[in-house]
Amino acid sequence: MDYNEYNTVTLIDEDGVETEFEVLGTLEDEGNTYVALAPCDSQENEFVVLKIVVGDDGEENLVTIDDDDEFDKVSQMFEDCFMDECDLDEVPEEID
């Protein structure tokens, strides 16, 4: 599945609760693929980073990243990508 083709995805947690997420983007690092998602119902500027893992059945699964160093590295890579897309240092000009 190419997550970049979708605006939103619905994930079901271990309790069976469905939550809709906006797909912010994907990236690859050291042979792994990751996806950044933002909850659609949240006003916070936070995102979730999940690893895409292919199961024995050939299906892609989104899993949490258990290794703290891996999570920190990938989260920083996404933040760098997002900052490149939106330069927060630029102040928009006033429109008369």
PDB file of C-alpha atoms in Angstrom:
ATOM      1  CA  MET A   1       0.000   0.000   0.000  1.00  0.00           C
ATOM      2  CA  ASP A   2       1.367   3.408  -0.911  1.00  0.00           C
ATOM      3  CA  TYR A   3       0.248   5.579   1.992  1.00  0.00           C
ATOM      4  CA  ASN A   4       1.185   8.735   0.064  1.00  0.00           C
ATOM      5  CA  GLU A   5      -1.770   8.026  -2.253  1.00  0.00           C
ATOM      6  CA  TYR A   6      -4.256   8.492   0.600  1.00  0.00           C
ATOM      7  CA  ASN A   7      -5.299  11.617   2.473  1.00  0.00           C
ATOM      8  CA  THR A   8      -6.580   9.666   5.453  1.00  0.00           C
ATOM      9  CA  VAL A   9      -6.473   6.150   6.861  1.00  0.00           C
ATOM     10  CA  THR A  10      -8.563   4.543   9.584  1.00  0.00           C
ATOM     11  CA  LEU A  11      -6.709   2.491  12.165  1.00  0.00           C
ATOM     12  CA  ILE A  12      -8.226   0.091  14.676  1.00  0.00           C
ATOM     13  CA  ASP A  13      -6.467  -0.179  18.038  1.00  0.00           C
ATOM     14  CA  GLU A  14      -6.180  -3.281  20.211  1.00  0.00           C
ATOM     15  CA  ASP A  15      -9.511  -2.404  21.887  1.00  0.00           C
ATOM     16  CA  GLY A  16     -11.328  -2.252  18.547  1.00  0.00           C
ATOM     17  CA  VAL A  17     -11.637   1.557  18.561  1.00  0.00           C
ATOM     18  CA  GLU A  18     -11.412   3.126  15.101  1.00  0.00           C
ATOM     19  CA  THR A  19      -9.531   6.412  14.677  1.00  0.00           C
ATOM     20  CA  GLU A  20      -9.096   8.365  11.463  1.00  0.00           C
ATOM     21  CA  PHE A  21      -5.640   9.803  10.733  1.00  0.00           C
ATOM     22  CA  GLU A  22      -4.340  12.232   8.131  1.00  0.00           C
ATOM     23  CA  VAL A  23      -1.374  10.810   6.244  1.00  0.00           C
ATOM     24  CA  LEU A  24       1.450  13.345   6.537  1.00  0.00           C
ATOM     25  CA  GLY A  25       4.033  11.351   4.611  1.00  0.00           C
ATOM     26  CA  THR A  26       6.326   8.363   4.431  1.00  0.00           C
ATOM     27  CA  LEU A  27      10.073   7.932   4.429  1.00  0.00           C
ATOM     28  CA  GLU A  28      12.611   5.137   4.197  1.00  0.00           C
ATOM     29  CA  ASP A  29      15.669   4.670   6.369  1.00  0.00           C
ATOM     30  CA  GLU A  30      18.060   1.729   6.576  1.00  0.00           C
ATOM     31  CA  GLY A  31      15.700  -0.553   4.656  1.00  0.00           C
ATOM     32  CA  ASN A  32      12.647   0.277   6.763  1.00  0.00           C
ATOM     33  CA  THR A  33       9.618   2.326   5.756  1.00  0.00           C
ATOM     34  CA  TYR A  34       7.827   4.647   8.166  1.00  0.00           C
ATOM     35  CA  VAL A  35       4.615   6.662   8.014  1.00  0.00           C
ATOM     36  CA  ALA A  36       3.702   9.851   9.895  1.00  0.00           C
ATOM     37  CA  LEU A  37       0.040  10.251  10.811  1.00  0.00           C
ATOM     38  CA  ALA A  38      -1.916  12.999  12.574  1.00  0.00           C
ATOM     39  CA  PRO A  39      -5.248  12.279  14.290  1.00  0.00           C
ATOM     40  CA  CYS A  40      -7.992  14.023  12.289  1.00  0.00           C
ATOM     41  CA  ASP A  41      -9.943  14.959  15.415  1.00  0.00           C
ATOM     42  CA  SER A  42      -7.014  16.631  17.186  1.00  0.00           C
ATOM     43  CA  GLN A  43      -6.180  20.326  17.218  1.00  0.00           C
ATOM     44  CA  GLU A  44      -2.646  19.638  18.480  1.00  0.00           C
ATOM     45  CA  ASN A  45       0.363  19.877  16.166  1.00  0.00           C
ATOM     46  CA  GLU A  46       1.459  16.355  17.021  1.00  0.00           C
ATOM     47  CA  PHE A  47       1.920  13.311  14.864  1.00  0.00           C
ATOM     48  CA  VAL A  48       2.345   9.565  15.274  1.00  0.00           C
ATOM     49  CA  VAL A  49       5.207   7.668  13.639  1.00  0.00           C
ATOM     50  CA  LEU A  50       4.668   4.008  12.803  1.00  0.00           C
ATOM     51  CA  LYS A  51       6.827   1.433  11.053  1.00  0.00           C
ATOM     52  CA  ILE A  52       5.441  -0.477   8.054  1.00  0.00           C
ATOM     53  CA  VAL A  53       6.182  -4.188   8.486  1.00  0.00           C
ATOM     54  CA  VAL A  54       5.189  -6.953   6.070  1.00  0.00           C
ATOM     55  CA  GLY A  55       3.745  -9.927   7.948  1.00  0.00           C
ATOM     56  CA  ASP A  56       4.119 -13.620   7.134  1.00  0.00           C
ATOM     57  CA  ASP A  57       0.844 -13.393   5.202  1.00  0.00           C
ATOM     58  CA  GLY A  58       2.285 -10.685   2.915  1.00  0.00           C
ATOM     59  CA  GLU A  59       0.036  -7.989   4.382  1.00  0.00           C
ATOM     60  CA  GLU A  60       1.467  -4.666   5.510  1.00  0.00           C
ATOM     61  CA  ASN A  61       1.016  -3.837   9.176  1.00  0.00           C
ATOM     62  CA  LEU A  62       1.632  -0.559  10.969  1.00  0.00           C
ATOM     63  CA  VAL A  63       3.494  -1.148  14.229  1.00  0.00           C
ATOM     64  CA  THR A  64       4.845   1.069  16.965  1.00  0.00           C
ATOM     65  CA  ILE A  65       8.586   1.611  17.124  1.00  0.00           C
ATOM     66  CA  ASP A  66       9.831   0.010  20.343  1.00  0.00           C
ATOM     67  CA  ASP A  67      13.484   1.055  20.063  1.00  0.00           C
ATOM     68  CA  ASP A  68      13.865   4.556  21.539  1.00  0.00           C
ATOM     69  CA  ASP A  69      16.907   5.451  19.412  1.00  0.00           C
ATOM     70  CA  GLU A  70      15.158   4.363  16.198  1.00  0.00           C
ATOM     71  CA  PHE A  71      12.005   6.282  17.170  1.00  0.00           C
ATOM     72  CA  ASP A  72      13.939   9.456  18.019  1.00  0.00           C
ATOM     73  CA  LYS A  73      15.911   9.304  14.763  1.00  0.00           C
ATOM     74  CA  VAL A  74      12.863   8.748  12.549  1.00  0.00           C
ATOM     75  CA  SER A  75      10.756  11.355  14.388  1.00  0.00           C
ATOM     76  CA  GLN A  76      13.519  13.907  13.879  1.00  0.00           C
ATOM     77  CA  MET A  77      13.734  13.010  10.186  1.00  0.00           C
ATOM     78  CA  PHE A  78       9.985  13.640   9.798  1.00  0.00           C
ATOM     79  CA  GLU A  79      10.219  16.919  11.718  1.00  0.00           C
ATOM     80  CA  ASP A  80      13.058  18.033   9.432  1.00  0.00           C
ATOM     81  CA  CYS A  81      10.917  17.165   6.382  1.00  0.00           C
ATOM     82  CA  PHE A  82       7.941  19.091   7.747  1.00  0.00           C
ATOM     83  CA  MET A  83      10.083  22.125   8.568  1.00  0.00           C
ATOM     84  CA  ASP A  84      11.471  22.122   5.018  1.00  0.00           C
ATOM     85  CA  GLU A  85       7.916  22.183   3.634  1.00  0.00           C
ATOM     86  CA  CYS A  86       6.818  25.048   5.878  1.00  0.00           C
ATOM     87  CA  ASP A  87       9.473  27.600   6.762  1.00  0.00           C
ATOM     88  CA  LEU A  88       8.259  28.939  10.089  1.00  0.00           C
ATOM     89  CA  ASP A  89      10.866  31.710  10.058  1.00  0.00           C
ATOM     90  CA  GLU A  90       9.087  33.467   7.187  1.00  0.00           C
ATOM     91  CA  VAL A  91       6.499  36.033   8.215  1.00  0.00           C
ATOM     92  CA  PRO A  92       3.674  36.454   5.683  1.00  0.00           C
ATOM     93  CA  GLU A  93       3.232  39.915   4.237  1.00  0.00           C
ATOM     94  CA  GLU A  94       0.173  41.913   5.274  1.00  0.00           C
ATOM     95  CA  ILE A  95      -2.589  41.981   2.654  1.00  0.00           C
ATOM     96  CA  ASP A  96      -4.289  45.376   2.277  1.00  0.00           C
TER      97      ASP A  96
END
